[in-house]
XYZ file of C-alpha atoms in Angstrom:
618
model
C 0.055 -0.084 0.277
C 1.144 3.406 -0.854
C 1.516 6.271 2.319
C -0.425 9.280 1.032
C 0.281 12.699 2.769
C -3.086 15.781 3.115
C -0.826 18.492 3.045
C -2.095 19.264 7.219
C 0.379 16.163 7.591
C 3.461 17.240 5.607
C 3.420 20.440 7.220
C 2.245 19.110 10.998
C 4.508 21.765 13.253
C 5.136 18.196 15.683
C 5.865 20.909 18.557
C 2.019 21.524 18.810
C 0.003 18.822 17.947
C -4.226 19.599 17.646
C -2.945 21.193 20.752
C -6.957 22.644 20.586
C -8.754 22.896 23.403
C -10.494 19.067 22.802
C -13.956 19.658 25.329
C -15.762 22.874 23.989
C -19.093 22.353 25.637
C -17.430 22.286 29.016
C -14.472 25.084 28.749
C -12.157 25.729 32.406
C -9.278 28.152 31.380
C -7.183 25.164 33.407
C -5.535 22.857 30.522
C -2.910 21.452 29.720
C -1.462 19.756 26.940
C -0.121 16.135 26.599
C 0.022 15.488 23.208
C 3.194 15.054 21.799
C 6.729 12.881 21.787
C 6.197 9.652 24.484
C 8.107 6.757 24.600
C 6.551 3.941 23.186
C 7.120 -0.422 22.988
C 6.330 -4.021 22.371
C 5.897 -6.311 24.263
C 4.716 -9.956 25.454
C 4.244 -10.347 28.473
C 2.461 -7.949 31.033
C 5.586 -6.124 32.502
C 6.888 -2.849 31.513
C 9.840 -2.870 30.272
C 12.836 -0.517 31.291
C 14.341 0.144 28.312
C 11.575 1.725 25.568
C 11.616 0.701 21.802
C 11.499 4.363 20.184
C 9.562 8.048 19.980
C 6.013 7.731 19.467
C 3.468 11.324 18.187
C 0.834 11.060 20.478
C -1.759 11.188 19.827
C -1.542 9.158 16.235
C -1.821 5.228 16.542
C 1.736 3.234 15.910
C 0.125 2.392 12.515
C -0.307 5.582 11.469
C 2.286 7.115 9.538
C 2.298 10.337 11.266
C 2.863 8.136 14.103
C 6.254 7.167 13.343
C 5.975 3.955 14.194
C 4.483 2.459 11.552
C 3.807 -0.855 13.566
C 0.441 -2.709 13.997
C 0.013 -3.806 17.316
C -1.568 -7.863 17.381
C -3.568 -9.129 19.494
C -1.468 -11.155 21.298
C 0.989 -8.269 22.315
C 0.527 -6.112 24.795
C 2.075 -1.520 23.533
C 3.629 0.790 26.513
C 3.674 4.521 26.130
C 5.605 6.604 28.974
C 6.607 10.017 29.590
C 6.787 12.627 32.297
C 4.880 15.841 33.006
C 5.906 18.928 35.519
C 3.816 19.523 38.690
C 6.460 22.688 39.466
C 4.082 25.909 41.045
C 4.026 27.076 37.510
C 0.768 29.151 36.939
C -1.229 27.489 34.248
C -2.510 28.315 31.367
C -5.864 29.488 29.698
C -7.693 26.900 27.511
C -6.388 29.321 24.564
C -2.321 29.528 24.437
C -0.437 26.524 23.355
C 1.909 24.055 25.716
C 5.713 22.413 24.768
C 8.106 20.774 26.273
C 10.572 23.918 26.244
C 7.601 25.485 27.368
C 8.579 26.849 31.056
C 5.442 27.392 32.595
C 4.160 23.950 30.613
C 3.162 22.613 34.509
C 0.989 22.537 36.557
C 0.494 24.236 40.111
C 1.640 22.497 42.850
C -0.312 23.719 45.310
C -3.274 20.636 45.357
C -4.214 20.486 48.923
C -7.771 23.380 47.296
C -7.313 21.512 44.199
C -7.680 18.055 42.500
C -5.753 17.241 39.414
C -8.263 15.053 36.629
C -5.876 13.923 33.706
C -8.199 13.215 30.578
C -8.124 10.915 27.003
C -9.949 11.420 24.236
C -10.143 7.944 23.320
C -7.194 4.800 23.700
C -8.476 1.842 21.264
C -9.324 -0.997 22.354
C -8.269 -1.229 26.485
C -5.908 0.352 28.643
C -4.582 0.582 32.513
C -2.645 3.528 33.941
C -0.295 4.301 36.367
C 1.374 8.059 37.909
C 4.421 8.021 39.846
C 3.767 3.345 40.236
C 0.337 3.597 41.501
C -2.088 2.533 39.542
C -4.872 4.946 39.415
C -7.550 3.087 36.883
C -8.145 1.525 34.230
C -10.812 1.071 30.719
C -11.952 -0.893 28.043
C -13.858 1.356 25.140
C -11.832 2.192 22.814
C -13.816 5.719 21.133
C -15.832 6.799 24.353
C -13.572 9.055 26.913
C -12.654 8.889 30.365
C -11.131 10.937 32.892
C -9.674 9.687 36.029
C -8.096 12.118 39.301
C -4.729 11.849 40.057
C -4.839 13.790 43.410
C -2.603 11.541 45.560
C -0.193 10.505 43.156
C 0.972 13.769 42.123
C 4.439 15.232 43.957
C 5.874 17.954 42.908
C 8.382 17.998 39.947
C 8.023 15.226 37.803
C 6.167 12.496 37.741
C 6.066 9.069 35.620
C 3.047 8.826 33.036
C 2.631 4.682 32.296
C 0.022 3.365 29.774
C -0.829 0.050 28.762
C -2.642 -0.959 26.199
C -3.623 -4.118 24.703
C -6.329 -4.255 21.642
C -8.180 -7.209 20.353
C -9.761 -5.576 17.359
C -11.688 -8.307 14.809
C -10.837 -10.931 17.553
C -13.331 -10.236 19.881
C -16.541 -8.568 20.125
C -16.002 -5.232 21.076
C -17.223 -2.458 19.338
C -14.694 -1.726 16.713
C -15.913 0.115 13.537
C -14.455 -0.866 9.862
C -11.567 -2.145 11.260
C -10.240 -4.970 10.379
C -6.496 -7.056 10.684
C -6.161 -7.683 7.313
C -7.492 -5.082 5.386
C -9.865 -4.728 2.549
C -13.173 -4.345 0.471
C -15.106 -1.958 2.500
C -12.789 -2.746 5.930
C -9.798 -0.620 6.344
C -6.422 -0.848 7.854
C -6.824 -1.531 12.683
C -5.178 1.192 14.239
C -5.059 0.599 18.480
C -3.715 3.106 20.966
C -3.522 6.402 22.197
C -5.970 8.487 19.575
C -6.683 11.442 20.472
C -5.674 14.282 22.690
C -4.950 13.417 26.378
C -4.793 16.501 28.511
C -4.599 17.581 32.146
C -6.888 19.261 34.505
C -6.299 21.493 37.435
C -10.082 21.989 39.147
C -10.650 23.008 43.016
C -11.975 20.761 45.580
C -15.669 21.352 44.789
C -15.775 21.272 41.374
C -18.265 20.819 38.489
C -18.547 17.558 37.253
C -21.023 17.695 34.967
C -23.752 20.120 33.488
C -26.572 19.328 31.234
C -28.877 21.599 28.927
C -32.148 20.846 27.067
C -33.328 23.655 25.109
C -36.815 23.182 24.429
C -37.450 26.701 21.531
C -42.022 25.798 21.896
C -41.429 26.703 25.740
C -38.709 29.563 25.240
C -36.519 27.979 27.525
C -33.898 26.202 28.103
C -33.822 23.765 31.083
C -29.664 23.070 32.598
C -28.810 21.430 34.796
C -24.780 21.653 36.646
C -24.173 17.817 38.714
C -21.324 18.063 40.891
C -20.860 15.458 43.943
C -22.719 17.307 46.549
C -25.402 20.568 46.766
C -23.800 24.032 46.578
C -25.018 27.701 45.393
C -24.813 28.474 41.141
C -24.804 31.171 39.184
C -25.356 30.829 35.195
C -24.886 33.469 33.273
C -26.646 33.476 29.658
C -24.941 35.365 26.356
C -27.800 36.334 23.822
C -27.854 34.163 21.044
C -24.465 34.639 17.276
C -22.682 32.244 14.787
C -19.186 31.897 16.357
C -16.650 32.592 13.537
C -12.940 31.906 12.173
C -9.734 33.797 14.097
C -7.361 32.569 11.641
C -4.016 31.771 12.806
C -0.231 31.802 11.309
C 0.050 28.483 9.154
C 2.432 27.518 6.265
C 0.185 29.001 2.591
C -1.371 25.723 1.361
C -0.903 23.883 -1.610
C -4.555 22.679 -2.221
C -7.435 25.821 -2.984
C -9.785 26.284 -0.061
C -7.672 24.590 2.470
C -7.782 27.708 5.092
C -5.827 27.342 8.004
C -8.172 28.245 10.788
C -7.742 28.799 14.651
C -11.283 28.191 16.777
C -12.800 31.295 19.155
C -12.587 30.532 22.696
C -16.819 29.668 23.037
C -16.971 32.552 25.162
C -16.990 36.184 25.038
C -18.919 37.630 28.121
C -19.357 41.551 28.027
C -22.101 43.746 29.713
C -23.910 44.023 26.512
C -23.941 40.453 25.408
C -25.456 39.188 28.563
C -29.760 38.198 28.034
C -29.485 37.507 32.232
C -28.362 35.901 34.755
C -30.221 32.979 36.771
C -29.290 30.424 40.310
C -29.905 27.984 41.172
C -28.521 24.858 42.848
C -26.543 21.565 42.255
C -28.115 18.227 40.723
C -31.773 20.235 40.385
C -33.071 21.490 37.055
C -32.393 24.686 36.418
C -35.746 26.767 33.864
C -34.400 29.566 32.187
C -36.727 31.864 29.756
C -35.171 33.045 26.362
C -37.195 35.334 24.939
C -37.586 36.122 21.870
C -35.298 33.079 20.580
C -33.239 32.351 17.664
C -33.349 28.896 15.977
C -30.190 27.041 14.672
C -30.723 26.088 11.068
C -27.900 25.041 8.600
C -28.037 29.081 7.340
C -28.122 30.455 11.069
C -26.680 28.063 13.339
C -26.862 30.169 16.183
C -25.518 29.235 19.400
C -26.272 30.539 22.672
C -22.943 31.129 25.348
C -22.951 30.623 29.240
C -20.562 30.355 31.854
C -21.780 28.664 35.034
C -19.650 29.764 38.419
C -19.941 27.515 41.398
C -18.108 27.966 44.788
C -14.043 28.379 42.961
C -15.291 26.231 39.761
C -15.895 28.137 36.495
C -17.320 26.787 33.328
C -18.565 27.777 29.743
C -20.254 26.083 26.885
C -23.333 26.396 24.765
C -26.685 24.695 23.274
C -28.652 25.932 20.497
C -32.451 26.778 19.855
C -33.427 23.894 17.898
C -35.905 20.989 17.516
C -35.602 17.714 14.851
C -39.651 15.658 14.608
C -41.092 14.147 12.270
C -44.426 15.288 11.051
C -46.788 15.414 8.057
C -46.608 17.778 4.577
C -49.608 18.306 3.029
C -49.926 15.679 0.945
C -50.067 13.353 4.020
C -46.285 12.077 3.968
C -43.908 11.742 7.402
C -41.830 14.087 6.450
C -37.844 15.364 9.098
C -38.579 18.490 10.233
C -36.372 21.243 12.311
C -37.960 23.278 13.346
C -41.277 23.126 12.217
C -40.230 22.648 8.988
C -40.037 20.110 6.368
C -36.063 20.022 5.343
C -34.534 17.035 3.456
C -31.350 16.323 4.127
C -28.561 15.903 2.016
C -25.858 13.881 3.365
C -23.065 11.868 2.514
C -21.261 8.872 4.547
C -17.962 10.189 6.924
C -15.962 7.433 7.695
C -13.971 10.056 9.390
C -10.387 7.721 7.795
C -7.043 10.229 7.077
C -4.526 8.262 4.761
C -1.111 9.432 7.528
C -3.279 9.661 10.768
C -5.796 7.456 9.858
C -8.969 7.933 12.975
C -7.289 10.583 13.817
C -7.246 13.856 12.140
C -3.920 15.281 11.362
C -4.952 18.636 12.080
C -8.227 20.546 13.692
C -8.022 22.452 9.635
C -7.934 18.616 8.780
C -11.435 18.614 10.093
C -12.428 22.644 9.843
C -11.716 21.474 5.606
C -14.054 18.313 5.713
C -17.105 19.785 6.716
C -16.964 23.511 4.815
C -16.100 21.179 2.466
C -19.061 19.756 1.902
C -20.934 22.646 2.680
C -19.503 23.862 -0.338
C -20.940 20.785 -2.237
C -24.286 21.474 -0.908
C -24.244 18.843 1.426
C -26.822 19.578 4.713
C -26.167 16.103 6.726
C -23.106 13.988 7.259
C -24.035 11.027 9.241
C -21.084 9.853 10.900
C -20.289 6.364 10.618
C -18.961 3.406 12.678
C -16.646 5.810 14.529
C -17.027 8.278 17.114
C -14.776 11.520 16.641
C -13.314 13.952 19.329
C -15.807 16.351 20.535
C -14.025 19.751 18.375
C -15.634 17.850 15.557
C -18.541 17.549 16.146
C -18.341 21.369 17.073
C -17.450 22.615 13.897
C -20.743 21.113 12.909
C -22.851 22.569 15.581
C -20.536 26.447 14.862
C -21.158 25.989 10.888
C -25.114 24.946 10.184
C -23.963 20.699 9.570
C -26.918 17.620 10.782
C -25.738 15.174 11.872
C -26.560 11.074 12.144
C -24.393 9.389 14.419
C -24.005 6.433 14.539
C -23.220 3.721 17.280
C -20.059 1.549 16.248
C -20.125 -2.089 15.703
C -19.282 -5.032 17.209
C -19.784 -8.505 17.446
C -18.086 -11.499 16.049
C -17.401 -12.006 12.838
C -19.521 -11.250 9.911
C -21.295 -13.852 7.726
C -20.162 -11.401 4.852
C -22.556 -13.993 1.908
C -25.816 -13.550 4.519
C -25.095 -9.850 5.663
C -24.229 -8.623 3.065
C -24.791 -10.363 -0.317
C -28.495 -12.559 1.173
C -30.139 -9.532 2.871
C -29.128 -7.581 -0.006
C -31.474 -9.740 -1.994
C -33.916 -9.742 0.376
C -34.160 -5.860 1.228
C -35.050 -5.660 -2.665
C -37.462 -8.044 -2.564
C -39.188 -7.018 0.866
C -38.224 -10.271 3.075
C -37.508 -8.896 6.333
C -36.662 -11.097 8.992
C -36.505 -11.245 12.717
C -33.462 -10.343 14.810
C -33.564 -13.538 17.045
C -30.899 -15.073 14.996
C -26.991 -14.503 17.389
C -25.355 -16.698 15.496
C -25.870 -15.570 11.579
C -25.832 -11.341 13.331
C -22.849 -12.584 15.670
C -23.959 -11.455 18.857
C -23.631 -15.112 20.764
C -21.272 -13.631 23.457
C -23.446 -11.963 26.764
C -20.846 -10.243 27.637
C -20.590 -8.613 23.655
C -24.278 -7.387 24.267
C -23.577 -6.327 27.379
C -21.134 -4.232 26.566
C -23.070 -2.252 23.558
C -25.668 -1.159 25.450
C -23.292 0.130 27.893
C -21.751 2.098 24.807
C -24.322 3.193 23.369
C -25.134 4.979 26.164
C -22.884 6.367 27.241
C -22.364 7.928 23.353
C -25.897 9.555 23.829
C -24.632 10.859 27.547
C -21.454 12.328 26.219
C -22.707 13.577 22.644
C -26.235 15.182 22.886
C -25.241 18.410 23.667
C -23.962 19.189 20.689
C -27.428 20.507 18.488
C -25.726 19.278 15.823
C -26.943 15.209 15.750
C -30.270 14.855 14.787
C -30.421 11.030 14.876
C -28.927 8.327 15.684
C -28.314 4.591 14.092
C -28.214 1.928 16.360
C -27.381 -1.096 13.749
C -25.465 -0.989 10.597
C -26.322 -3.857 7.765
C -26.834 -6.340 10.391
C -23.122 -6.099 11.872
C -23.298 -7.055 15.714
C -27.533 -6.598 15.958
C -29.131 -7.858 18.653
C -32.710 -7.046 20.481
C -33.463 -3.972 17.992
C -36.640 -2.921 19.984
C -34.926 -3.200 23.384
C -32.294 -1.160 21.923
C -34.878 1.144 19.858
C -36.686 1.605 23.144
C -33.187 2.074 26.003
C -32.098 4.778 23.642
C -35.431 6.249 23.557
C -35.284 6.896 27.008
C -31.502 7.732 26.845
C -33.057 10.803 24.417
C -36.495 11.688 23.804
C -35.506 14.335 21.790
C -33.329 12.854 18.696
C -34.554 10.248 15.575
C -33.658 7.146 15.758
C -32.368 5.408 13.300
C -32.839 1.199 14.488
C -31.465 -0.658 11.796
C -30.347 1.295 8.191
C -30.080 -0.680 5.735
C -31.752 -4.823 5.967
C -32.929 -6.268 9.332
C -35.638 -3.396 9.356
C -37.993 -4.471 12.422
C -40.803 -1.912 12.406
C -39.483 0.695 14.470
C -37.158 3.857 15.529
C -38.273 6.804 12.793
C -37.260 6.000 10.149
C -37.375 3.149 7.388
C -33.771 2.709 6.518
C -32.603 1.118 3.389
C -29.286 0.952 1.532
C -29.404 0.382 -2.821
C -25.710 0.299 -4.891
C -27.477 -2.438 -7.425
C -30.847 -1.720 -8.611
C -33.468 0.621 -9.398
C -34.051 3.756 -6.283
C -37.314 3.550 -5.527
C -39.334 3.801 -1.950
C -42.265 2.036 -0.062
C -43.723 5.390 2.295
C -44.923 4.201 6.027
C -47.835 6.495 7.710
C -45.537 6.415 10.722
C -42.096 6.324 9.467
C -40.031 8.698 7.132
C -37.987 7.178 3.927
C -34.488 7.049 4.128
C -32.226 6.631 1.835
C -29.348 6.015 3.767
C -26.479 4.309 2.021
C -26.210 5.064 -2.501
C -24.068 5.388 -5.153
C -20.681 4.489 -3.812
C -19.087 4.923 -7.398
C -15.056 4.147 -8.415
C -12.700 5.873 -9.733
C -9.117 5.768 -9.176
C -6.746 8.536 -9.705
C -2.613 7.459 -10.360
C -0.925 8.511 -7.245
C -2.991 9.276 -5.040
C -4.845 5.853 -4.225
C -3.247 4.333 -1.627
C -4.196 1.099 -2.377
C -3.425 -0.537 -6.882
C -6.506 -2.705 -5.440
C -9.911 -0.539 -6.344
C -12.691 -1.453 -4.433
C -16.723 0.002 -5.163
C -20.296 -0.356 -6.328
C -19.532 0.707 -10.160
C -16.095 1.452 -11.543
C -16.314 4.700 -13.809
C -12.881 4.866 -16.156
C -12.627 8.352 -15.718
C -14.174 11.810 -14.458
C -16.042 12.721 -17.018
C -17.885 9.451 -16.639
C -18.082 9.313 -12.152
C -19.449 12.891 -12.998
C -22.211 12.381 -15.330
C -23.049 8.408 -13.807
C -22.403 10.273 -9.859
C -25.447 13.345 -11.685
C -27.987 11.094 -13.193
C -28.322 9.048 -9.829
C -28.682 12.324 -7.923
C -31.818 13.541 -10.072
C -33.571 10.127 -9.097
C -32.583 10.142 -5.917
C -34.353 14.081 -6.897
C -37.480 12.381 -8.492
C -38.223 10.335 -4.734
C -38.577 13.408 -2.600
C -42.501 13.570 -4.711
C -43.010 10.070 -3.741
C -41.649 10.573 0.163
C -37.926 10.219 0.532
C -37.421 12.587 3.915
C -33.419 11.880 3.066
C -30.717 10.363 1.379
C -26.980 9.900 2.086
C -24.436 9.486 -1.141
C -21.710 6.769 0.027
C -18.976 8.792 0.315
C -17.494 11.427 0.988
C -12.921 10.333 0.477
C -11.782 7.930 -1.336
C -10.114 5.605 2.269
C -7.498 2.710 1.424
C -9.200 0.192 -1.829
C -12.917 1.739 -2.124
C -11.595 4.790 -3.956
C -15.804 5.816 -4.149
C -14.858 9.288 -2.843
C -16.333 12.471 -3.288
C -12.373 13.152 -2.762
C -9.167 11.844 -3.341
C -7.770 9.851 0.404
C -5.504 12.529 0.271
C -8.366 15.565 0.107
C -6.042 16.904 -2.586
C -8.297 16.579 -5.039
C -12.524 16.345 -5.212
C -13.490 14.258 -7.807
C -17.774 15.331 -8.266
C -18.131 18.452 -9.128
């Protein structure tokens, strides 16, 4: 496989890797980014090595070119990380400032008698154990979700040791894995492992805010906010007038590709007297109801965000929410339609797997993520289906501020998939409208009870972590039967966790008749729909036309759903299919998702090449 690089990977500043504040929904001033070079080693035994193999650039996985390692972690191995950090009494910098190893003020304040120190991981694939100064502080399983540990009692003034041990069974287990496969090929891609999102430290007061949840209710012109903490305390919330978050330019190398402009995102909160709606008081762990007059609704054209700050004792955080509502409603012809703020919105979407040739699961920079999302809108898409992966929170923040609707997939897992059944036979069954119950755990790769319980746990945590983002319109539970089980039960659990969003319970096939969508995949047949009385008709995957461009493709082998020999042929075929989709809107079609945003390894069916240097579809 040929190694490709994006322009962001080619110009990567290795001293400042993904140093933007990683949690825009809950911002504190205290922030020490631990991305950068760590020691690494592979071992066969679960014993921390005395010597390491070399340096790895975190948060890129060892399989990614940008990590500098280029080695696959195998299921029978352990991957060890090590670095030091300083707790030396220096003042902690603000969240919008950068840190580096050479910075004399890059340490965290040493006086922790009335403060706590939190260690955050954006994501580690799949399971890990963490030690600070030889003291085991915790473990975590689940390769796609953030987690944190309080490490106050383990740290000491001066230099501290941080060690992380990782185990990744990849597609040999029932754990969530997305499109990763140790033997990549076709629609499955290079497996990655280890730390793949930002690692950071945060200093908080002894009594600190653990979580802030918002529940906008635009029809009632109010928002409900709850501040969660370990005990009951008084809280003050200052609400700002709505605004559209703009970009702030930062110094980056000139891009060789048109429209790839570098940008730095503004601090989510700019509190001034003139922009304040009001100040409101309440208690922690209780919902506070705040009236919002003259509501400015969030739409794709006007993505208004309401900024706010929360103060509790000595702690202060900043966040945002949006006034918007996704519903199903019938139009004048009696068709069930997807509505945004009670207005019919046709959701013209694109499938996004979130893979990068140089970073795999990890975008090489914040600007790279922004480029993808801005180009989606420029190409005419108003929705993106995030396919079988959970992104860093900054990705969702950019969708929030840019006005791009998101359908968020749950990450698939389970045993080894029987593709003769869940891919080929299921395609024909879907066309012939043969419905199969989801009780055949062997055929759907869900025999292990532990895997089923883990899926429920991770589904609930996914919703809990992401539901503050207004751009997310729908949750997709299962894709094409991969690890599908108890579909109606999963739908009920998800509905309880988040009653305000739409649910696609089975994207593609093995529909059990529930959820909000009749969700079809169609790559090979004439497009058609069968509108229902209670659910919206959506074409959740189609297209996938392949066109390989020499020098911008990672593999010589080609995979897709219809081969095109040139750019003109690809565009002609794309336009014809999109015209067919457009004609179905009058027959009740509510949304469509084109496969896919970028080429990935053998699957060269993207709007863009894998390196994001050429747009193939005009």
